[in-house]
Structures are given as C-alpha cells and as structure tokens.
Amino acid sequence: MTVTAIHKDPGALTMTLEAEFDASPERVWQLWADPRQLERWWGPPIYPATFTRHDLSVGSRVEYHMTGPEGDQPRGYWDILEVDPPHRLLVRDGFATDDGSPNDQMPVGEFTVTIRDAGHGRASMTMESRFPSREAMEQLIAMGQEEGLREAVGQIDAILAEDGVAAAAASVAAEA
C-alpha cells in the first residue's frame, strides 16, 4: 500500500502523510514536476485535477482546478517557496475564486514534500501540511482533506506500475 501513515498533531497544527513507492526519488519527483503526471493523481478519483499553470520555480505559482462529479470546479493555487529537486518542495497552498485570485474566505496553509531514498529501489515521500490555526485545521479536515489526500496519493502506485509494464515491453521488443 502506498500510504503508510497519516498523523495529525493539533498542537503543532500539522497533518503528515507518509508513503513509500517502488521507484527512485527522481521518478517520484517527476510525479510533481510534470503537470500531466500530476493531473493523474492530484485529487481524489472523483475530483480529478487540471493544471492550468505549472512552474516549480521559486517565486512562481501553480494553478489548478478539480472537477467534481456534479461538474463543480473548485480552484486552488500553490505559491512555490522552496525547491530542491528531487528531494524537497515547499509551497503556500490556497483556494482560489473562479477568476483565479486567492479566496480570502478560506484558510491558506503550507505543505512540504520530502522525498528520500528508502533503499532497495524504493523512495519514501512525506507531505507535511501546516495550518494557520486550529480552526483552519479543523475546517479543512472536516472538508475531507485527510481522506482526499490519502485517495490522491493512493493513485500513484498504478502510475508507477505502468513504468514497469513499459520497460518490460521495451525489453521484449529489443529482443525480437
């Protein structure tokens, strides 16, 4: 299973997801760096994401929307604060209005992605979300952030499995 744990710490205002994958840290980083790959897993299966702006350079902004089963399209953005490929990404994470501007009615937090070599061809990924207040943490968790994140990251194994299938097919083709 991809997601190995989720820890909530209301005192520290954090929620931390831990996951492990059969892939190198560089391959896991590509799941963040390539917007088309990111679209395949960011958001739960019933709320797939579309990235309309994607630049992981410090000072840039990533913009996206998710499309729900009823056709609703909640929007979000990440302001890129730190980048150290393929190991670390720090973003300010917020909700956006229909015109893409920050939604001041919703909390703005941060999350840090840390990717490490776990040995034996595996990589670990930790996502630590930091909330601006206890109320914001409670609000976002009540909105489904924990379960949505678990479902989203849970889709990564299927993407990585395709790499193995493609490699096997290339090997067979090379032998023919």
N, CA and C atoms as an extended XYZ file, in Angstrom:
528
Properties=species:S:1:pos:R:3:atomname:S:1:resname:S:1:resid:I:1 pbc="F F F"
N         0.839       -1.180        0.000 N   MET     1
C         0.000        0.000        0.000 CA  MET     1
C         0.883        1.242        0.000 C   MET     1
N         0.532        2.206       -0.786 N   THR     2
C         1.308        3.431       -0.956 CA  THR     2
C         1.387        4.237        0.329 C   THR     2
N         0.249        4.637        0.875 N   VAL     3
C         0.223        5.470        2.073 CA  VAL     3
C         0.438        4.570        3.281 C   VAL     3
N         1.478        4.866        4.051 N   THR     4
C         1.778        4.028        5.201 CA  THR     4
C         1.233        4.609        6.499 C   THR     4
N         1.027        5.933        6.551 N   ALA     5
C         0.502        6.548        7.777 CA  ALA     5
C         0.084        7.983        7.518 C   ALA     5
N        -0.876        8.437        8.325 N   ILE     6
C        -1.232        9.853        8.395 CA  ILE     6
C        -1.316       10.202        9.871 C   ILE     6
N        -0.564       11.231       10.256 N   HIS     7
C        -0.535       11.679       11.653 CA  HIS     7
C        -1.056       13.106       11.731 C   HIS     7
N        -1.982       13.356       12.642 N   LYS     8
C        -2.465       14.717       12.891 CA  LYS     8
C        -1.947       15.160       14.254 C   LYS     8
N        -1.421       16.379       14.297 N   ASP     9
C        -0.922       16.951       15.541 CA  ASP     9
C        -1.552       18.331       15.720 C   ASP     9
N        -2.718       18.389       16.395 N   PRO    10
C        -3.398       19.678       16.576 CA  PRO    10
C        -2.555       20.696       17.344 C   PRO    10
N        -1.680       20.231       18.241 N   GLY    11
C        -0.823       21.150       18.979 CA  GLY    11
C         0.172       21.859       18.077 C   GLY    11
N         0.732       21.124       17.113 N   ALA    12
C         1.704       21.690       16.173 CA  ALA    12
C         1.025       22.230       14.912 C   ALA    12
N        -0.302       22.019       14.796 N   LEU    13
C        -1.086       22.446       13.632 CA  LEU    13
C        -0.579       21.787       12.348 C   LEU    13
N        -0.290       20.473       12.438 N   THR    14
C         0.214       19.752       11.267 CA  THR    14
C        -0.555       18.461       11.030 C   THR    14
N        -0.555       18.051        9.777 N   MET    15
C        -1.012       16.734        9.375 CA  MET    15
C         0.068       16.210        8.430 C   MET    15
N         0.590       15.027        8.725 N   THR    16
C         1.699       14.476        7.954 CA  THR    16
C         1.297       13.142        7.344 C   THR    16
N         1.453       13.054        6.036 N   LEU    17
C         1.210       11.812        5.304 CA  LEU    17
C         2.557       11.197        4.980 C   LEU    17
N         2.679        9.896        5.207 N   GLU    18
C         3.885        9.154        4.854 CA  GLU    18
C         3.501        8.100        3.823 C   GLU    18
N         4.359        7.967        2.797 N   ALA    19
C         4.103        6.988        1.741 CA  ALA    19
C         5.430        6.399        1.281 C   ALA    19
N         5.344        5.244        0.657 N   GLU    20
C         6.539        4.603        0.112 CA  GLU    20
C         6.181        3.999       -1.236 C   GLU    20
N         7.153        4.078       -2.170 N   PHE    21
C         6.896        3.647       -3.542 CA  PHE    21
C         8.040        2.782       -4.061 C   PHE    21
N         7.700        1.903       -5.010 N   ASP    22
C         8.706        1.116       -5.724 CA  ASP    22
C         9.232        1.959       -6.878 C   ASP    22
N        10.052        2.952       -6.544 N   ALA    23
C        10.599        3.866       -7.552 CA  ALA    23
C        11.740        4.647       -6.914 C   ALA    23
N        12.534        5.251       -7.756 N   SER    24
C        13.625        6.095       -7.266 CA  SER    24
C        13.071        7.455       -6.831 C   SER    24
N        13.799        8.193       -6.012 N   PRO    25
C        13.364        9.554       -5.669 CA  PRO    25
C        13.179       10.425       -6.911 C   PRO    25
N        14.043       10.248       -7.916 N   GLU    26
C        13.920       11.042       -9.139 CA  GLU    26
C        12.613       10.755       -9.859 C   GLU    26
N        12.199        9.491       -9.868 N   ARG    27
C        10.932        9.141      -10.533 CA  ARG    27
C         9.751        9.703       -9.760 C   ARG    27
N         9.786        9.635       -8.438 N   VAL    28
C         8.693       10.194       -7.633 CA  VAL    28
C         8.638       11.710       -7.823 C   VAL    28
N         9.789       12.359       -7.914 N   TRP    29
C         9.820       13.804       -8.148 CA  TRP    29
C         9.108       14.143       -9.463 C   TRP    29
N         9.286       13.323      -10.487 N   GLN    30
C         8.645       13.591      -11.778 CA  GLN    30
C         7.122       13.633      -11.666 C   GLN    30
N         6.578       12.919      -10.693 N   LEU    31
C         5.128       12.955      -10.477 CA  LEU    31
C         4.661       14.340      -10.045 C   LEU    31
N         5.547       15.130       -9.474 N   TRP    32
C         5.263       16.530       -9.103 CA  TRP    32
C         5.666       17.482      -10.225 C   TRP    32
N         6.795       17.207      -10.887 N   ALA    33
C         7.386       18.146      -11.848 CA  ALA    33
C         6.657       18.182      -13.189 C   ALA    33
N         6.005       17.106      -13.568 N   ASP    34
C         5.319       17.024      -14.857 CA  ASP    34
C         3.814       17.220      -14.608 C   ASP    34
N         3.237       18.322      -15.089 N   PRO    35
C         1.828       18.588      -14.790 CA  PRO    35
C         0.868       17.517      -15.314 C   PRO    35
N         1.211       16.866      -16.420 N   ARG    36
C         0.319       15.819      -16.948 CA  ARG    36
C         0.332       14.600      -16.027 C   ARG    36
N         1.487       14.278      -15.436 N   GLN    37
C         1.527       13.180      -14.471 CA  GLN    37
C         0.831       13.592      -13.178 C   GLN    37
N         1.026       14.820      -12.747 N   LEU    38
C         0.394       15.328      -11.530 CA  LEU    38
C        -1.129       15.266      -11.651 C   LEU    38
N        -1.640       15.570      -12.826 N   GLU    39
C        -3.093       15.502      -13.049 CA  GLU    39
C        -3.641       14.093      -12.863 C   GLU    39
N        -2.815       13.099      -13.066 N   ARG    40
C        -3.276       11.711      -12.963 CA  ARG    40
C        -3.482       11.271      -11.524 C   ARG    40
N        -2.942       12.044      -10.552 N   TRP    41
C        -3.106       11.582       -9.177 CA  TRP    41
C        -3.509       12.687       -8.199 C   TRP    41
N        -3.282       13.946       -8.497 N   TRP    42
C        -3.614       15.002       -7.533 CA  TRP    42
C        -5.128       15.125       -7.443 C   TRP    42
N        -5.639       14.962       -6.286 N   GLY    43
C        -7.084       14.967       -6.066 CA  GLY    43
C        -7.611       13.548       -6.012 C   GLY    43
N        -8.673       13.359       -5.255 N   PRO    44
C        -9.264       12.016       -5.198 CA  PRO    44
C        -9.831       11.624       -6.559 C   PRO    44
N       -10.045       10.323       -6.801 N   PRO    45
C       -10.503        9.867       -8.112 CA  PRO    45
C       -11.775       10.560       -8.611 C   PRO    45
N       -12.685       10.933       -7.720 N   ILE    46
C       -13.919       11.572       -8.183 CA  ILE    46
C       -13.769       13.085       -8.368 C   ILE    46
N       -12.586       13.626       -8.065 N   TYR    47
C       -12.300       15.053       -8.243 CA  TYR    47
C       -10.950       15.223       -8.943 C   TYR    47
N       -10.803       14.768      -10.194 N   PRO    48
C        -9.509       14.878      -10.869 CA  PRO    48
C        -9.108       16.340      -11.084 C   PRO    48
N        -7.809       16.565      -11.104 N   ALA    49
C        -7.259       17.911      -11.244 CA  ALA    49
C        -6.853       18.208      -12.684 C   ALA    49
N        -6.932       19.477      -13.031 N   THR    50
C        -6.402       20.001      -14.286 CA  THR    50
C        -5.499       21.165      -13.921 C   THR    50
N        -4.228       21.082      -14.308 N   PHE    51
C        -3.272       22.145      -14.012 CA  PHE    51
C        -3.216       23.097      -15.199 C   PHE    51
N        -3.553       24.350      -14.942 N   THR    52
C        -3.596       25.356      -15.996 CA  THR    52
C        -2.335       26.216      -16.016 C   THR    52
N        -1.580       26.159      -14.948 N   ARG    53
C        -0.294       26.861      -14.841 CA  ARG    53
C         0.585       26.007      -13.932 C   ARG    53
N         1.799       25.711      -14.385 N   HIS    54
C         2.656       24.812      -13.604 CA  HIS    54
C         4.115       25.186      -13.820 C   HIS    54
N         4.716       25.751      -12.822 N   ASP    55
C         6.126       26.117      -12.857 CA  ASP    55
C         6.644       25.953      -11.439 C   ASP    55
N         7.524       24.992      -11.221 N   LEU    56
C         8.043       24.728       -9.882 CA  LEU    56
C         9.300       25.537       -9.573 C   LEU    56
N         9.393       26.740      -10.079 N   SER    57
C        10.500       27.642       -9.754 CA  SER    57
C        10.118       28.478       -8.543 C   SER    57
N        11.110       28.766       -7.684 N   VAL    58
C        10.858       29.612       -6.513 CA  VAL    58
C        10.288       30.946       -6.981 C   VAL    58
N         9.208       31.364       -6.335 N   GLY    59
C         8.554       32.623       -6.670 CA  GLY    59
C         7.436       32.490       -7.688 C   GLY    59
N         7.269       31.308       -8.272 N   SER    60
C         6.212       31.118       -9.269 CA  SER    60
C         4.934       30.610       -8.600 C   SER    60
N         3.911       30.474       -9.412 N   ARG    61
C         2.623       29.990       -8.911 CA  ARG    61
C         2.144       28.847       -9.796 C   ARG    61
N         1.597       27.838       -9.144 N   VAL    62
C         0.933       26.726       -9.822 CA  VAL    62
C        -0.562       26.956       -9.617 C   VAL    62
N        -1.352       26.810      -10.683 N   GLU    63
C        -2.802       26.983      -10.593 CA  GLU    63
C        -3.488       25.745      -11.148 C   GLU    63
N        -4.583       25.375      -10.513 N   TYR    64
C        -5.313       24.190      -10.950 CA  TYR    64
C        -6.774       24.294      -10.532 C   TYR    64
N        -7.570       23.420      -11.116 N   HIS    65
C        -8.939       23.220      -10.630 CA  HIS    65
C        -9.210       21.723      -10.630 C   HIS    65
N       -10.161       21.351       -9.814 N   MET    66
C       -10.596       19.967       -9.763 CA  MET    66
C       -12.029       19.948      -10.302 C   MET    66
N       -12.394       18.859      -10.954 N   THR    67
C       -13.742       18.758      -11.495 CA  THR    67
C       -14.479       17.651      -10.758 C   THR    67
N       -15.549       18.050      -10.072 N   GLY    68
C       -16.326       17.103       -9.288 CA  GLY    68
C       -17.360       16.373      -10.105 C   GLY    68
N       -17.988       15.368       -9.521 N   PRO    69
C       -18.970       14.548      -10.233 CA  PRO    69
C       -20.189       15.348      -10.705 C   PRO    69
N       -20.467       16.477      -10.072 N   GLU    70
C       -21.600       17.313      -10.469 CA  GLU    70
C       -21.164       18.438      -11.415 C   GLU    70
N       -19.883       18.429      -11.822 N   GLY    71
C       -19.378       19.448      -12.730 CA  GLY    71
C       -18.811       20.679      -12.031 C   GLY    71
N       -18.860       20.711      -10.693 N   ASP    72
C       -18.283       21.834       -9.960 CA  ASP    72
C       -16.771       21.831      -10.150 C   ASP    72
N       -16.162       23.014      -10.096 N   GLN    73
C       -14.718       23.116      -10.330 CA  GLN    73
C       -14.047       23.999       -9.282 C   GLN    73
N       -13.836       23.461       -8.077 N   PRO    74
C       -13.097       24.236       -7.079 CA  PRO    74
C       -11.659       24.473       -7.560 C   PRO    74
N       -11.154       25.664       -7.264 N   ARG    75
C        -9.826       26.064       -7.742 CA  ARG    75
C        -8.848       26.201       -6.592 C   ARG    75
N        -7.583       25.991       -6.917 N   GLY    76
C        -6.533       26.140       -5.922 CA  GLY    76
C        -5.268       26.666       -6.553 C   GLY    76
N        -4.342       27.043       -5.697 N   TYR    77
C        -3.039       27.515       -6.168 CA  TYR    77
C        -1.971       27.143       -5.159 C   TYR    77
N        -0.733       27.081       -5.652 N   TRP    78
C         0.447       26.904       -4.813 CA  TRP    78
C         1.418       28.010       -5.174 C   TRP    78
N         1.871       28.763       -4.201 N   ASP    79
C         2.996       29.669       -4.393 CA  ASP    79
C         4.241       28.877       -4.029 C   ASP    79
N         5.190       28.808       -4.938 N   ILE    80
C         6.383       27.983       -4.735 CA  ILE    80
C         7.388       28.772       -3.891 C   ILE    80
N         7.688       28.239       -2.701 N   LEU    81
C         8.570       28.911       -1.749 CA  LEU    81
C         9.986       28.341       -1.750 C   LEU    81
N        10.119       27.020       -1.900 N   GLU    82
C        11.430       26.368       -1.945 CA  GLU    82
C        11.346       25.158       -2.876 C   GLU    82
N        12.426       24.919       -3.597 N   VAL    83
C        12.508       23.755       -4.477 CA  VAL    83
C        13.928       23.203       -4.412 C   VAL    83
N        14.038       21.903       -4.184 N   ASP    84
C        15.324       21.213       -4.209 CA  ASP    84
C        15.103       19.846       -4.856 C   ASP    84
N        15.013       19.806       -6.221 N   PRO    85
C        14.739       18.547       -6.906 CA  PRO    85
C        15.859       17.537       -6.670 C   PRO    85
N        15.595       16.294       -6.507 N   PRO    86
C        14.296       15.634       -6.394 CA  PRO    86
C        13.890       15.371       -4.945 C   PRO    86
N        14.293       16.243       -4.037 N   HIS    87
C        14.116       15.929       -2.620 CA  HIS    87
C        13.101       16.756       -1.848 C   HIS    87
N        12.861       18.012       -2.245 N   ARG    88
C        12.045       18.865       -1.381 CA  ARG    88
C        11.290       19.911       -2.189 C   ARG    88
N        10.057       20.142       -1.756 N   LEU    89
C         9.205       21.173       -2.330 CA  LEU    89
C         8.411       21.785       -1.183 C   LEU    89
N         8.436       23.123       -1.076 N   LEU    90
C         7.665       23.835       -0.058 CA  LEU    90
C         6.771       24.826       -0.771 C   LEU    90
N         5.459       24.748       -0.488 N   VAL    91
C         4.503       25.634       -1.153 CA  VAL    91
C         3.549       26.263       -0.145 C   VAL    91
N         3.082       27.453       -0.495 N   ARG    92
C         1.930       28.056        0.184 CA  ARG    92
C         0.727       27.577       -0.617 C   ARG    92
N        -0.239       27.008        0.060 N   ASP    93
C        -1.357       26.298       -0.560 CA  ASP    93
C        -2.651       27.026       -0.240 C   ASP    93
N        -3.364       27.468       -1.282 N   GLY    94
C        -4.598       28.186       -1.027 CA  GLY    94
C        -5.706       27.841       -2.003 C   GLY    94
N        -6.890       28.280       -1.666 N   PHE    95
C        -8.055       28.147       -2.524 CA  PHE    95
C        -8.155       29.400       -3.382 C   PHE    95
N        -8.751       29.268       -4.561 N   ALA    96
C        -8.897       30.406       -5.459 CA  ALA    96
C       -10.363       30.586       -5.836 C   ALA    96
N       -10.688       31.793       -6.253 N   THR    97
C       -12.030       32.091       -6.752 CA  THR    97
C       -12.111       31.668       -8.215 C   THR    97
N       -13.282       31.820       -8.815 N   ASP    98
C       -13.470       31.426      -10.210 CA  ASP    98
C       -12.523       32.157      -11.161 C   ASP    98
N       -12.126       33.389      -10.816 N   ASP    99
C       -11.212       34.129      -11.697 CA  ASP    99
C        -9.739       33.833      -11.397 C   ASP    99
N        -9.473       32.910      -10.455 N   GLY   100
C        -8.111       32.505      -10.150 CA  GLY   100
C        -7.437       33.294       -9.041 C   GLY   100
N        -8.066       34.331       -8.546 N   SER   101
C        -7.467       35.103       -7.459 CA  SER   101
C        -7.651       34.356       -6.131 C   SER   101
N        -6.771       34.614       -5.145 N   PRO   102
C        -6.899       33.930       -3.854 CA  PRO   102
C        -8.266       34.162       -3.214 C   PRO   102
N        -8.836       33.097       -2.663 N   ASN   103
C       -10.123       33.169       -1.976 CA  ASN   103
C        -9.864       33.518       -0.513 C   ASN   103
N       -10.104       34.766       -0.154 N   ASP   104
C        -9.837       35.242        1.204 CA  ASP   104
C       -10.773       34.645        2.252 C   ASP   104
N       -11.801       33.934        1.813 N   GLN   105
C       -12.748       33.326        2.742 CA  GLN   105
C       -12.275       31.962        3.238 C   GLN   105
N       -11.184       31.465        2.656 N   MET   106
C       -10.674       30.142        3.006 CA  MET   106
C        -9.250       30.265        3.561 C   MET   106
N        -8.872       29.323        4.447 N   PRO   107
C        -7.526       29.372        5.021 CA  PRO   107
C        -6.433       29.114        3.983 C   PRO   107
N        -5.275       29.720        4.222 N   VAL   108
C        -4.081       29.484        3.416 CA  VAL   108
C        -3.077       28.782        4.321 C   VAL   108
N        -2.549       27.675        3.867 N   GLY   109
C        -1.570       26.933        4.648 CA  GLY   109
C        -0.298       26.734        3.850 C   GLY   109
N         0.514       25.836        4.313 N   GLU   110
C         1.732       25.449        3.599 CA  GLU   110
C         1.833       23.933        3.643 C   GLU   110
N         2.511       23.372        2.637 N   PHE   111
C         2.888       21.978        2.767 CA  PHE   111
C         4.287       21.779        2.213 C   PHE   111
N         4.966       20.831        2.838 N   THR   112
C         6.322       20.460        2.433 CA  THR   112
C         6.302       19.013        1.972 C   THR   112
N         6.853       18.779        0.802 N   VAL   113
C         7.039       17.426        0.280 CA  VAL   113
C         8.515       17.091        0.436 C   VAL   113
N         8.802       15.959        1.072 N   THR   114
C        10.173       15.489        1.226 CA  THR   114
C        10.251       14.083        0.637 C   THR   114
N        11.172       13.893       -0.300 N   ILE   115
C        11.343       12.602       -0.974 CA  ILE   115
C        12.744       12.104       -0.661 C   ILE   115
N        12.817       10.865       -0.184 N   ARG   116
C        14.112       10.271        0.205 CA  ARG   116
C        14.278        8.889       -0.417 C   ARG   116
N        15.522        8.498       -0.569 N   ASP   117
C        15.838        7.148       -1.000 CA  ASP   117
C        15.601        6.225        0.194 C   ASP   117
N        14.736        5.240        0.022 N   ALA   118
C        14.424        4.304        1.103 CA  ALA   118
C        15.215        3.006        0.956 C   ALA   118
N        16.081        2.940       -0.034 N   GLY   119
C        16.880        1.739       -0.261 CA  GLY   119
C        16.130        0.688       -1.057 C   GLY   119
N        16.862       -0.208       -1.672 N   HIS   120
C        16.287       -1.332       -2.423 CA  HIS   120
C        15.336       -0.870       -3.526 C   HIS   120
N        15.672        0.237       -4.191 N   GLY   121
C        14.854        0.715       -5.300 CA  GLY   121
C        13.555        1.369       -4.886 C   GLY   121
N        13.478        1.789       -3.643 N   ARG   122
C        12.240        2.405       -3.138 CA  ARG   122
C        12.509        3.841       -2.710 C   ARG   122
N        11.444        4.640       -2.726 N   ALA   123
C        11.519        6.022       -2.257 CA  ALA   123
C        10.419        6.249       -1.240 C   ALA   123
N        10.739        7.057       -0.234 N   SER   124
C         9.705        7.467        0.721 CA  SER   124
C         9.344        8.909        0.417 C   SER   124
N         8.088        9.242        0.643 N   MET   125
C         7.613       10.605        0.451 CA  MET   125
C         6.811       11.005        1.678 C   MET   125
N         7.146       12.160        2.230 N   THR   126
C         6.404       12.720        3.353 CA  THR   126
C         5.804       14.046        2.899 C   THR   126
N         4.535       14.240        3.192 N   MET   127
C         3.866       15.516        2.930 CA  MET   127
C         3.388       16.051        4.272 C   MET   127
N         3.969       17.164        4.698 N   GLU   128
C         3.553       17.770        5.959 CA  GLU   128
C         2.775       19.046        5.662 C   GLU   128
N         1.498       19.038        6.021 N   SER   129
C         0.650       20.220        5.884 CA  SER   129
C         0.680       21.000        7.188 C   SER   129
N         0.882       22.321        7.078 N   ARG   130
C         0.866       23.193        8.251 CA  ARG   130
C        -0.291       24.169        8.110 C   ARG   130
N        -1.100       24.246        9.151 N   PHE   131
C        -2.301       25.062        9.137 CA  PHE   131
C        -2.061       26.360        9.905 C   PHE   131
N        -2.725       27.449        9.513 N   PRO   132
C        -2.508       28.726       10.183 CA  PRO   132
C        -3.148       28.816       11.569 C   PRO   132
N        -4.113       27.949       11.854 N   SER   133
C        -4.787       27.971       13.158 CA  SER   133
C        -5.464       26.624       13.383 C   SER   133
N        -5.844       26.390       14.614 N   ARG   134
C        -6.568       25.158       14.942 CA  ARG   134
C        -7.920       25.120       14.212 C   ARG   134
N        -8.574       26.287       14.133 N   GLU   135
C        -9.862       26.369       13.429 CA  GLU   135
C        -9.703       26.014       11.953 C   GLU   135
N        -8.640       26.517       11.335 N   ALA   136
C        -8.393       26.216        9.927 CA  ALA   136
C        -8.130       24.724        9.747 C   ALA   136
N        -7.347       24.139       10.642 N   MET   137
C        -7.057       22.706       10.567 CA  MET   137
C        -8.349       21.905       10.669 C   MET   137
N        -9.191       22.237       11.642 N   GLU   138
C       -10.461       21.529       11.817 CA  GLU   138
C       -11.360       21.702       10.597 C   GLU   138
N       -11.406       22.923       10.050 N   GLN   139
C       -12.248       23.199        8.887 CA  GLN   139
C       -11.810       22.370        7.685 C   GLN   139
N       -10.519       22.361        7.387 N   LEU   140
C       -10.035       21.649        6.203 CA  LEU   140
C       -10.131       20.136        6.362 C   LEU   140
N        -9.902       19.644        7.549 N   ILE   141
C       -10.061       18.199        7.760 CA  ILE   141
C       -11.535       17.818        7.654 C   ILE   141
N       -12.428       18.667        8.172 N   ALA   142
C       -13.876       18.408        8.050 CA  ALA   142
C       -14.316       18.433        6.584 C   ALA   142
N       -13.624       19.210        5.763 N   MET   143
C       -13.940       19.281        4.323 CA  MET   143
C       -13.410       18.060        3.568 C   MET   143
N       -12.645       17.192        4.246 N   GLY   144
C       -12.174       15.961        3.617 CA  GLY   144
C       -10.726       15.956        3.195 C   GLY   144
N        -9.907       16.886        3.704 N   GLN   145
C        -8.514       16.945        3.277 CA  GLN   145
C        -7.754       15.650        3.570 C   GLN   145
N        -7.959       15.066        4.735 N   GLU   146
C        -7.220       13.843        5.072 CA  GLU   146
C        -7.567       12.706        4.114 C   GLU   146
N        -8.846       12.433        3.961 N   GLU   147
C        -9.259       11.327        3.098 CA  GLU   147
C        -8.922       11.620        1.635 C   GLU   147
N        -9.112       12.871        1.197 N   GLY   148
C        -8.781       13.232       -0.179 CA  GLY   148
C        -7.310       13.041       -0.485 C   GLY   148
N        -6.454       13.420        0.451 N   LEU   149
C        -5.017       13.249        0.266 CA  LEU   149
C        -4.648       11.772        0.234 C   LEU   149
N        -5.249       10.993        1.113 N   ARG   150
C        -4.995        9.541        1.131 CA  ARG   150
C        -5.394        8.920       -0.220 C   ARG   150
N        -6.561        9.296       -0.727 N   GLU   151
C        -7.025        8.757       -2.009 CA  GLU   151
C        -6.144        9.225       -3.165 C   GLU   151
N        -5.757       10.493       -3.134 N   ALA   152
C        -4.927       11.033       -4.214 CA  ALA   152
C        -3.586       10.303       -4.280 C   ALA   152
N        -2.864       10.275       -3.176 N   VAL   153
C        -1.546        9.628       -3.151 CA  VAL   153
C        -1.690        8.130       -3.418 C   VAL   153
N        -2.815        7.566       -3.039 N   GLY   154
C        -3.064        6.150       -3.287 CA  GLY   154
C        -3.123        5.781       -4.760 C   GLY   154
N        -3.237        6.769       -5.643 N   GLN   155
C        -3.283        6.514       -7.085 CA  GLN   155
C        -1.891        6.407       -7.715 C   GLN   155
N        -0.861        6.766       -6.968 N   ILE   156
C         0.491        6.824       -7.536 CA  ILE   156
C         1.016        5.444       -7.914 C   ILE   156
N         0.752        4.419       -7.137 N   ASP   157
C         1.277        3.085       -7.450 CA  ASP   157
C         0.884        2.629       -8.847 C   ASP   157
N        -0.344        2.907       -9.263 N   ALA   158
C        -0.796        2.482      -10.594 CA  ALA   158
C         0.001        3.189      -11.695 C   ALA   158
N         0.331        4.451      -11.485 N   ILE   159
C         1.138        5.189      -12.465 CA  ILE   159
C         2.536        4.587      -12.539 C   ILE   159
N         3.123        4.320      -11.385 N   LEU   160
C         4.469        3.741      -11.356 CA  LEU   160
C         4.489        2.326      -11.942 C   LEU   160
N         3.408        1.574      -11.761 N   ALA   161
C         3.340        0.218      -12.318 CA  ALA   161
C         3.388        0.259      -13.844 C   ALA   161
N         2.843        1.321      -14.434 N   GLU   162
C         2.896        1.465      -15.890 CA  GLU   162
C         4.335        1.583      -16.371 C   GLU   162
N         5.211        2.184      -15.554 N   ASP   163
C         6.634        2.275      -15.913 CA  ASP   163
C         7.208        0.883      -16.095 C   ASP   163
N         6.872       -0.027      -15.179 N   GLY   164
C         7.367       -1.401      -15.250 CA  GLY   164
C         6.844       -2.132      -16.472 C   GLY   164
N         5.589       -1.913      -16.804 N   VAL   165
C         4.994       -2.540      -17.983 CA  VAL   165
C         5.678       -2.011      -19.242 C   VAL   165
N         5.894       -0.702      -19.299 N   ALA   166
C         6.546       -0.104      -20.464 CA  ALA   166
C         7.979       -0.620      -20.606 C   ALA   166
N         8.688       -0.749      -19.493 N   ALA   167
C        10.067       -1.248      -19.536 CA  ALA   167
C        10.100       -2.701      -20.011 C   ALA   167
N         9.156       -3.500      -19.536 N   ALA   168
C         9.100       -4.907      -19.951 CA  ALA   168
C         8.791       -5.009      -21.443 C   ALA   168
N         7.881       -4.177      -21.934 N   ALA   169
C         7.531       -4.193      -23.342 CA  ALA   169
C         8.720       -3.767      -24.201 C   ALA   169
N         9.482       -2.775      -23.748 N   ALA   170
C        10.664       -2.321      -24.471 CA  ALA   170
C        11.715       -3.430      -24.506 C   ALA   170
N        11.847       -4.156      -23.413 N   SER   171
C        12.819       -5.245      -23.355 CA  SER   171
C        12.444       -6.360      -24.327 C   SER   171
N        11.164       -6.708      -24.372 N   VAL   172
C        10.699       -7.749      -25.295 CA  VAL   172
C        10.907       -7.291      -26.744 C   VAL   172
N        10.600       -6.029      -27.022 N   ALA   173
C        10.768       -5.503      -28.379 CA  ALA   173
C        12.236       -5.514      -28.778 C   ALA   173
N        13.135       -5.217      -27.841 N   ALA   174
C        14.557       -5.205      -28.128 CA  ALA   174
C        15.092       -6.609      -28.434 C   ALA   174
N        14.494       -7.621      -27.815 N   GLU   175
C        14.933       -8.991      -28.022 CA  GLU   175
C        14.416       -9.556      -29.339 C   GLU   175
N        13.346       -8.963      -29.889 N   ALA   176
C        12.717       -9.511      -31.101 CA  ALA   176
C        13.483       -9.197      -32.357 C   ALA   176
